[in-house]
């Protein structure tokens, strides 16, 4: 037996919804004789007599007008009822905001963005059991009445006259009329306007359309708006799955959903606890029995279905719920601002985004993302950042160089705070900061510019050469006597790159023009560069003349003085890793939206992965070949002996008082053929002087940043089981005698004199036998380079080979240096 109705409708405030999305139209429902109706009452009443229906509508309109007169007279006013009826406008059907679902690259939910957790579905696709259950719970005569509850109107009038309760029962049409017209006050006047609008709705739309409007608007608790969000939340099912199919909503489940509508949440004033089974199971079951009983009475379910009824199990709170998932609590939530920015670039307006209904699949690989967070966040116990001060911050970015897809992105632990990976504002527009100085990592663009001018890595450069103003080019405190192994006046570019000396890069910018360096950086992927005065320069919208004017940039551009944002730098690094082919770094793979006619997701927008060759492949292989020596130089090795290319970088700390000491920004960039990785470590919110975990040692790019870089790549290759790939074979390019090279001629090698050799059987040896005792095959401490541990004798060590001997005081020009030097690193 079904339980008796549980009380009158509770007064529950429902969140307002902005009218920005298109109305959801309805289709005709199943009539009693329609195919697939199983003899049940149709959703729209089937083929009713139009003439009778018209007469019925006219009678209802007259009654409504009469009620208007009665109610207004009861309120103390005198007005014509028909004037009142005609004076109430029919509002357009409310358009419902929906959530936008953000997925990772593997289809898992990253976040749900939007004002409400709602998915609008077409009425014609909604399981009939759901529609009938809602009618059974809220208004079992919905399909036969004219949209108004005359008893409720009269009761409101009488209560107004007597000072009683002004709340009365409402039909589904009246409930929707109240919502559509935003009628919030509880009064006889509101009740009357609600009835008038309900009548006009019934005259304009059919029952199925009104039911569709209602089902997409109702609130069903736990942050779920609309019947689809509720079905997904409580049962992990869709109301659009046809009845009888696998995972379709059952009559019992439909009754649970419908029973919640009466009061989805507890009364905040301590009254009724509502009908959400997760919070008030007893009352929810009573309401469910009432709904099931009405469904049987109205022949919307069979007696067999009713007798077999069993209260279904619902998902526990948060078990299948995603308010904003990562959006409010996890580092990955910072990606959402990039998603919004890219949607705008795809010409998806803010209005369309607010309307919702979009499913956005991002490029974020969950395993790469986890590796980025584990390597870069101090909250991770395995991170090199874990034991560093809280004033330190890291950014870790992983890009697929062959597509430009951002696979992993760590820009900070607070997704609503500063994005240290790009300094993008929280709304996805503009910058909240001016980036950071990339230091020597920017030299990869200087080298690319030099290669365009046919400068070889074999060119030599003079580290003693002064700036045009007479100043000395800084080499980060390196001892001039030890620079380049004592060859500071003729240091080759390859050694200078590996050792990260600054003077060749300053001189390259000076020689070829600093605008050429900026052009190479722009072509690789750097869009914005900040001057020392804080001016943001968009390299894609300005030209060389602008860059050189007003002292915006100096030759220090060659070794990374000016600020850039890590994400753009990461894109540039990916271009070098990808053999000189640039792919735009991006976070979105595809965008789909709901087809309002079918309720299904259909393709809408998609990524552009076409690459653009910006640097010659052979020249880039030459650059890669030099960069491949840097990980070993920094003592960073990857698992399985995997080949990698890299560049470290450090920029000094400036306390604002022209006191430069220690490090303020540190970087390590590069990658493997399948993954370009960029790491920055610096100050959080403001620059600080960086030290390693011991608190004493200055931090450099080859320290903590390189360790983070190594940990990140190793974690990714292990998790993804990446194949071991190699970079292209190095092709040495360029002119070793370039006109731009500044190196001085090296001094000639020292002359090594050796005594002449004589025949041991000669007369001289007969006269002075003591001088000819050490003869033979050159094995008496003269061969095999064993005279000392420095291999001064090199080669075969045969200084006296061939059995010849030497005489005191004799001299012969030699060909080998007698000392070696280990300062070339």
PDB file of N, CA and C in Angstrom, residues 442-508:
ATOM      1  N   UNK A 442      68.416  31.324 -21.859  1.00  0.00           N
ATOM      2  CA  UNK A 442      68.016  32.103 -23.034  1.00  0.00           C
ATOM      3  C   UNK A 442      69.064  32.012 -24.138  1.00  0.00           C
ATOM      4  N   UNK A 443      70.261  31.523 -23.800  1.00  0.00           N
ATOM      5  CA  UNK A 443      71.342  31.435 -24.782  1.00  0.00           C
ATOM      6  C   UNK A 443      71.005  30.494 -25.936  1.00  0.00           C
ATOM      7  N   UNK A 444      70.046  29.602 -25.726  1.00  0.00           N
ATOM      8  CA  UNK A 444      69.682  28.704 -26.826  1.00  0.00           C
ATOM      9  C   UNK A 444      69.124  29.497 -28.007  1.00  0.00           C
ATOM     10  N   UNK A 445      68.469  30.623 -27.723  1.00  0.00           N
ATOM     11  CA  UNK A 445      67.947  31.458 -28.807  1.00  0.00           C
ATOM     12  C   UNK A 445      69.061  32.305 -29.426  1.00  0.00           C
ATOM     13  N   UNK A 446      70.007  32.738 -28.592  1.00  0.00           N
ATOM     14  CA  UNK A 446      71.165  33.463 -29.122  1.00  0.00           C
ATOM     15  C   UNK A 446      71.949  32.563 -30.061  1.00  0.00           C
ATOM     16  N   UNK A 447      72.094  31.304 -29.676  1.00  0.00           N
ATOM     17  CA  UNK A 447      72.817  30.352 -30.521  1.00  0.00           C
ATOM     18  C   UNK A 447      72.047  30.085 -31.815  1.00  0.00           C
ATOM     19  N   UNK A 448      70.718  29.973 -31.714  1.00  0.00           N
ATOM     20  CA  UNK A 448      69.923  29.767 -32.923  1.00  0.00           C
ATOM     21  C   UNK A 448      70.051  30.958 -33.863  1.00  0.00           C
ATOM     22  N   UNK A 449      70.092  32.162 -33.291  1.00  0.00           N
ATOM     23  CA  UNK A 449      70.288  33.364 -34.109  1.00  0.00           C
ATOM     24  C   UNK A 449      71.678  33.367 -34.730  1.00  0.00           C
ATOM     25  N   UNK A 450      72.692  32.941 -33.958  1.00  0.00           N
ATOM     26  CA  UNK A 450      74.058  32.883 -34.466  1.00  0.00           C
ATOM     27  C   UNK A 450      74.165  31.884 -35.612  1.00  0.00           C
ATOM     28  N   UNK A 451      73.495  30.753 -35.476  1.00  0.00           N
ATOM     29  CA  UNK A 451      73.537  29.752 -36.540  1.00  0.00           C
ATOM     30  C   UNK A 451      72.932  30.290 -37.835  1.00  0.00           C
ATOM     31  N   UNK A 452      71.898  31.115 -37.701  1.00  0.00           N
ATOM     32  CA  UNK A 452      71.313  31.729 -38.899  1.00  0.00           C
ATOM     33  C   UNK A 452      72.326  32.624 -39.612  1.00  0.00           C
ATOM     34  N   UNK A 453      73.306  33.121 -38.848  1.00  0.00           N
ATOM     35  CA  UNK A 453      74.350  33.968 -39.423  1.00  0.00           C
ATOM     36  C   UNK A 453      75.608  33.159 -39.742  1.00  0.00           C
ATOM     37  N   UNK A 454      75.481  31.835 -39.755  1.00  0.00           N
ATOM     38  CA  UNK A 454      76.542  30.916 -40.145  1.00  0.00           C
ATOM     39  C   UNK A 454      77.717  30.924 -39.168  1.00  0.00           C
ATOM     40  N   UNK A 455      77.441  31.171 -37.906  1.00  0.00           N
ATOM     41  CA  UNK A 455      78.480  31.137 -36.875  1.00  0.00           C
ATOM     42  C   UNK A 455      78.616  29.709 -36.364  1.00  0.00           C
ATOM     43  N   UNK A 456      79.837  29.204 -36.388  1.00  0.00           N
ATOM     44  CA  UNK A 456      80.106  27.829 -35.974  1.00  0.00           C
ATOM     45  C   UNK A 456      80.427  27.759 -34.486  1.00  0.00           C
ATOM     46  N   UNK A 457      80.207  26.576 -33.917  1.00  0.00           N
ATOM     47  CA  UNK A 457      80.605  26.343 -32.527  1.00  0.00           C
ATOM     48  C   UNK A 457      82.125  26.313 -32.385  1.00  0.00           C
ATOM     49  N   UNK A 458      82.841  26.257 -33.505  1.00  0.00           N
ATOM     50  CA  UNK A 458      84.302  26.263 -33.453  1.00  0.00           C
ATOM     51  C   UNK A 458      84.876  27.681 -33.446  1.00  0.00           C
ATOM     52  N   UNK A 459      84.031  28.686 -33.633  1.00  0.00           N
ATOM     53  CA  UNK A 459      84.527  30.071 -33.550  1.00  0.00           C
ATOM     54  C   UNK A 459      85.060  30.340 -32.159  1.00  0.00           C
ATOM     55  N   UNK A 460      85.988  31.270 -32.063  1.00  0.00           N
ATOM     56  CA  UNK A 460      86.559  31.616 -30.754  1.00  0.00           C
ATOM     57  C   UNK A 460      86.233  33.069 -30.418  1.00  0.00           C
ATOM     58  N   UNK A 461      86.218  33.337 -29.102  1.00  0.00           N
ATOM     59  CA  UNK A 461      85.763  34.630 -28.614  1.00  0.00           C
ATOM     60  C   UNK A 461      86.678  35.116 -27.499  1.00  0.00           C
ATOM     61  N   UNK A 462      86.828  36.421 -27.464  1.00  0.00           N
ATOM     62  CA  UNK A 462      87.767  37.050 -26.529  1.00  0.00           C
ATOM     63  C   UNK A 462      87.033  37.542 -25.287  1.00  0.00           C
ATOM     64  N   UNK A 463      87.303  36.887 -24.149  1.00  0.00           N
ATOM     65  CA  UNK A 463      86.646  37.259 -22.900  1.00  0.00           C
ATOM     66  C   UNK A 463      87.227  38.482 -22.241  1.00  0.00           C
ATOM     67  N   UNK A 464      88.301  39.026 -22.770  1.00  0.00           N
ATOM     68  CA  UNK A 464      88.878  40.244 -22.183  1.00  0.00           C
ATOM     69  C   UNK A 464      88.352  41.494 -22.885  1.00  0.00           C
ATOM     70  N   UNK A 465      87.616  41.294 -23.963  1.00  0.00           N
ATOM     71  CA  UNK A 465      87.096  42.429 -24.719  1.00  0.00           C
ATOM     72  C   UNK A 465      86.031  43.160 -23.892  1.00  0.00           C
ATOM     73  N   UNK A 466      86.121  44.492 -23.871  1.00  0.00           N
ATOM     74  CA  UNK A 466      85.220  45.297 -23.066  1.00  0.00           C
ATOM     75  C   UNK A 466      83.925  45.612 -23.822  1.00  0.00           C
ATOM     76  N   UNK A 467      82.922  46.038 -23.051  1.00  0.00           N
ATOM     77  CA  UNK A 467      81.691  46.551 -23.644  1.00  0.00           C
ATOM     78  C   UNK A 467      81.985  47.902 -24.311  1.00  0.00           C
ATOM     79  N   UNK A 468      81.067  48.367 -25.148  1.00  0.00           N
ATOM     80  CA  UNK A 468      81.280  49.679 -25.778  1.00  0.00           C
ATOM     81  C   UNK A 468      81.483  50.801 -24.774  1.00  0.00           C
ATOM     82  N   UNK A 469      80.881  50.677 -23.584  1.00  0.00           N
ATOM     83  CA  UNK A 469      81.034  51.730 -22.575  1.00  0.00           C
ATOM     84  C   UNK A 469      82.261  51.510 -21.693  1.00  0.00           C
ATOM     85  N   UNK A 470      83.044  50.498 -22.004  1.00  0.00           N
ATOM     86  CA  UNK A 470      84.255  50.220 -21.230  1.00  0.00           C
ATOM     87  C   UNK A 470      84.051  49.243 -20.097  1.00  0.00           C
ATOM     88  N   UNK A 471      82.826  48.820 -19.885  1.00  0.00           N
ATOM     89  CA  UNK A 471      82.555  47.894 -18.802  1.00  0.00           C
ATOM     90  C   UNK A 471      82.993  46.482 -19.133  1.00  0.00           C
ATOM     91  N   UNK A 472      83.107  45.675 -18.068  1.00  0.00           N
ATOM     92  CA  UNK A 472      83.508  44.280 -18.230  1.00  0.00           C
ATOM     93  C   UNK A 472      82.269  43.399 -18.349  1.00  0.00           C
ATOM     94  N   UNK A 473      82.310  42.426 -19.212  1.00  0.00           N
ATOM     95  CA  UNK A 473      81.196  41.488 -19.358  1.00  0.00           C
ATOM     96  C   UNK A 473      81.259  40.490 -18.214  1.00  0.00           C
ATOM     97  N   UNK A 474      80.192  40.413 -17.460  1.00  0.00           N
ATOM     98  CA  UNK A 474      80.167  39.540 -16.287  1.00  0.00           C
ATOM     99  C   UNK A 474      80.173  38.079 -16.704  1.00  0.00           C
ATOM    100  N   UNK A 475      80.939  37.294 -15.959  1.00  0.00           N
ATOM    101  CA  UNK A 475      80.931  35.842 -16.140  1.00  0.00           C
ATOM    102  C   UNK A 475      80.600  35.156 -14.830  1.00  0.00           C
ATOM    103  N   UNK A 476      79.698  35.764 -14.086  1.00  0.00           N
ATOM    104  CA  UNK A 476      79.201  35.200 -12.825  1.00  0.00           C
ATOM    105  C   UNK A 476      80.322  34.892 -11.855  1.00  0.00           C
ATOM    106  N   UNK A 477      81.316  35.776 -11.815  1.00  0.00           N
ATOM    107  CA  UNK A 477      82.371  35.631 -10.826  1.00  0.00           C
ATOM    108  C   UNK A 477      83.463  34.647 -11.174  1.00  0.00           C
ATOM    109  N   UNK A 478      83.469  34.120 -12.392  1.00  0.00           N
ATOM    110  CA  UNK A 478      84.509  33.158 -12.769  1.00  0.00           C
ATOM    111  C   UNK A 478      85.875  33.837 -12.798  1.00  0.00           C
ATOM    112  N   UNK A 479      86.884  33.113 -12.361  1.00  0.00           N
ATOM    113  CA  UNK A 479      88.265  33.621 -12.356  1.00  0.00           C
ATOM    114  C   UNK A 479      88.734  33.778 -13.798  1.00  0.00           C
ATOM    115  N   UNK A 480      89.034  35.012 -14.250  1.00  0.00           N
ATOM    116  CA  UNK A 480      89.451  35.205 -15.641  1.00  0.00           C
ATOM    117  C   UNK A 480      90.626  34.330 -16.041  1.00  0.00           C
ATOM    118  N   UNK A 481      91.498  34.036 -15.099  1.00  0.00           N
ATOM    119  CA  UNK A 481      92.654  33.216 -15.421  1.00  0.00           C
ATOM    120  C   UNK A 481      92.315  31.763 -15.679  1.00  0.00           C
ATOM    121  N   UNK A 482      91.142  31.344 -15.221  1.00  0.00           N
ATOM    122  CA  UNK A 482      90.739  29.952 -15.403  1.00  0.00           C
ATOM    123  C   UNK A 482      89.641  29.780 -16.442  1.00  0.00           C
ATOM    124  N   UNK A 483      89.087  30.895 -16.905  1.00  0.00           N
ATOM    125  CA  UNK A 483      88.019  30.814 -17.906  1.00  0.00           C
ATOM    126  C   UNK A 483      88.536  30.082 -19.137  1.00  0.00           C
ATOM    127  N   UNK A 484      87.793  29.108 -19.572  1.00  0.00           N
ATOM    128  CA  UNK A 484      88.113  28.351 -20.785  1.00  0.00           C
ATOM    129  C   UNK A 484      89.496  27.700 -20.693  1.00  0.00           C
ATOM    130  N   UNK A 485      89.856  27.270 -19.482  1.00  0.00           N
ATOM    131  CA  UNK A 485      91.133  26.606 -19.311  1.00  0.00           C
ATOM    132  C   UNK A 485      92.308  27.511 -19.586  1.00  0.00           C
ATOM    133  N   UNK A 486      92.153  28.785 -19.243  1.00  0.00           N
ATOM    134  CA  UNK A 486      93.228  29.737 -19.481  1.00  0.00           C
ATOM    135  C   UNK A 486      93.225  30.314 -20.881  1.00  0.00           C
ATOM    136  N   UNK A 487      92.220  29.971 -21.663  1.00  0.00           N
ATOM    137  CA  UNK A 487      92.146  30.433 -23.055  1.00  0.00           C
ATOM    138  C   UNK A 487      91.094  31.531 -23.207  1.00  0.00           C
ATOM    139  N   UNK A 488      90.990  32.399 -22.262  1.00  0.00           N
ATOM    140  CA  UNK A 488      89.927  33.391 -22.247  1.00  0.00           C
ATOM    141  C   UNK A 488      89.946  34.277 -23.499  1.00  0.00           C
ATOM    142  N   UNK A 489      91.093  34.463 -24.118  1.00  0.00           N
ATOM    143  CA  UNK A 489      91.167  35.332 -25.291  1.00  0.00           C
ATOM    144  C   UNK A 489      90.796  34.608 -26.586  1.00  0.00           C
ATOM    145  N   UNK A 490      90.710  33.298 -26.526  1.00  0.00           N
ATOM    146  CA  UNK A 490      90.337  32.552 -27.733  1.00  0.00           C
ATOM    147  C   UNK A 490      89.525  31.307 -27.339  1.00  0.00           C
ATOM    148  N   UNK A 491      88.461  31.574 -26.572  1.00  0.00           N
ATOM    149  CA  UNK A 491      87.582  30.500 -26.071  1.00  0.00           C
ATOM    150  C   UNK A 491      86.598  30.083 -27.166  1.00  0.00           C
ATOM    151  N   UNK A 492      86.524  28.792 -27.452  1.00  0.00           N
ATOM    152  CA  UNK A 492      85.600  28.344 -28.505  1.00  0.00           C
ATOM    153  C   UNK A 492      84.160  28.369 -28.001  1.00  0.00           C
ATOM    154  N   UNK A 493      83.229  28.549 -28.917  1.00  0.00           N
ATOM    155  CA  UNK A 493      81.813  28.741 -28.564  1.00  0.00           C
ATOM    156  C   UNK A 493      81.216  27.499 -27.919  1.00  0.00           C
ATOM    157  N   UNK A 494      81.660  26.322 -28.320  1.00  0.00           N
ATOM    158  CA  UNK A 494      81.107  25.103 -27.729  1.00  0.00           C
ATOM    159  C   UNK A 494      81.464  25.021 -26.251  1.00  0.00           C
ATOM    160  N   UNK A 495      82.719  25.255 -25.930  1.00  0.00           N
ATOM    161  CA  UNK A 495      83.120  25.243 -24.517  1.00  0.00           C
ATOM    162  C   UNK A 495      82.406  26.333 -23.739  1.00  0.00           C
ATOM    163  N   UNK A 496      82.292  27.501 -24.330  1.00  0.00           N
ATOM    164  CA  UNK A 496      81.608  28.610 -23.649  1.00  0.00           C
ATOM    165  C   UNK A 496      80.158  28.277 -23.370  1.00  0.00           C
ATOM    166  N   UNK A 497      79.513  27.523 -24.264  1.00  0.00           N
ATOM    167  CA  UNK A 497      78.115  27.127 -24.057  1.00  0.00           C
ATOM    168  C   UNK A 497      78.006  26.135 -22.913  1.00  0.00           C
ATOM    169  N   UNK A 498      78.856  25.144 -22.918  1.00  0.00           N
ATOM    170  CA  UNK A 498      78.799  24.118 -21.876  1.00  0.00           C
ATOM    171  C   UNK A 498      79.143  24.711 -20.513  1.00  0.00           C
ATOM    172  N   UNK A 499      80.179  25.568 -20.470  1.00  0.00           N
ATOM    173  CA  UNK A 499      80.592  26.187 -19.212  1.00  0.00           C
ATOM    174  C   UNK A 499      79.731  27.398 -18.854  1.00  0.00           C
ATOM    175  N   UNK A 500      78.888  27.828 -19.808  1.00  0.00           N
ATOM    176  CA  UNK A 500      77.953  28.934 -19.617  1.00  0.00           C
ATOM    177  C   UNK A 500      78.652  30.260 -19.339  1.00  0.00           C
ATOM    178  N   UNK A 501      79.721  30.554 -20.094  1.00  0.00           N
ATOM    179  CA  UNK A 501      80.339  31.874 -20.032  1.00  0.00           C
ATOM    180  C   UNK A 501      79.455  32.864 -20.796  1.00  0.00           C
ATOM    181  N   UNK A 502      79.463  34.098 -20.361  1.00  0.00           N
ATOM    182  CA  UNK A 502      78.562  35.103 -20.943  1.00  0.00           C
ATOM    183  C   UNK A 502      79.151  35.885 -22.121  1.00  0.00           C
ATOM    184  N   UNK A 503      80.475  36.084 -22.129  1.00  0.00           N
ATOM    185  CA  UNK A 503      81.034  37.059 -23.076  1.00  0.00           C
ATOM    186  C   UNK A 503      80.762  36.727 -24.553  1.00  0.00           C
ATOM    187  N   UNK A 504      80.801  35.433 -24.992  1.00  0.00           N
ATOM    188  CA  UNK A 504      80.519  35.210 -26.411  1.00  0.00           C
ATOM    189  C   UNK A 504      79.088  35.601 -26.792  1.00  0.00           C
ATOM    190  N   UNK A 505      78.166  35.456 -25.857  1.00  0.00           N
ATOM    191  CA  UNK A 505      76.754  35.705 -26.159  1.00  0.00           C
ATOM    192  C   UNK A 505      76.459  37.206 -26.197  1.00  0.00           C
ATOM    193  N   UNK A 506      77.120  37.928 -25.349  1.00  0.00           N
ATOM    194  CA  UNK A 506      77.033  39.397 -25.438  1.00  0.00           C
ATOM    195  C   UNK A 506      77.589  39.843 -26.780  1.00  0.00           C
ATOM    196  N   UNK A 507      78.732  39.296 -27.152  1.00  0.00           N
ATOM    197  CA  UNK A 507      79.405  39.712 -28.385  1.00  0.00           C
ATOM    198  C   UNK A 507      78.646  39.262 -29.630  1.00  0.00           C
ATOM    199  N   UNK A 508      77.958  38.120 -29.560  1.00  0.00           N
ATOM    200  CA  UNK A 508      77.111  37.703 -30.684  1.00  0.00           C
ATOM    201  C   UNK A 508      75.975  38.696 -30.877  1.00  0.00           C
TER     202      UNK A 508
END
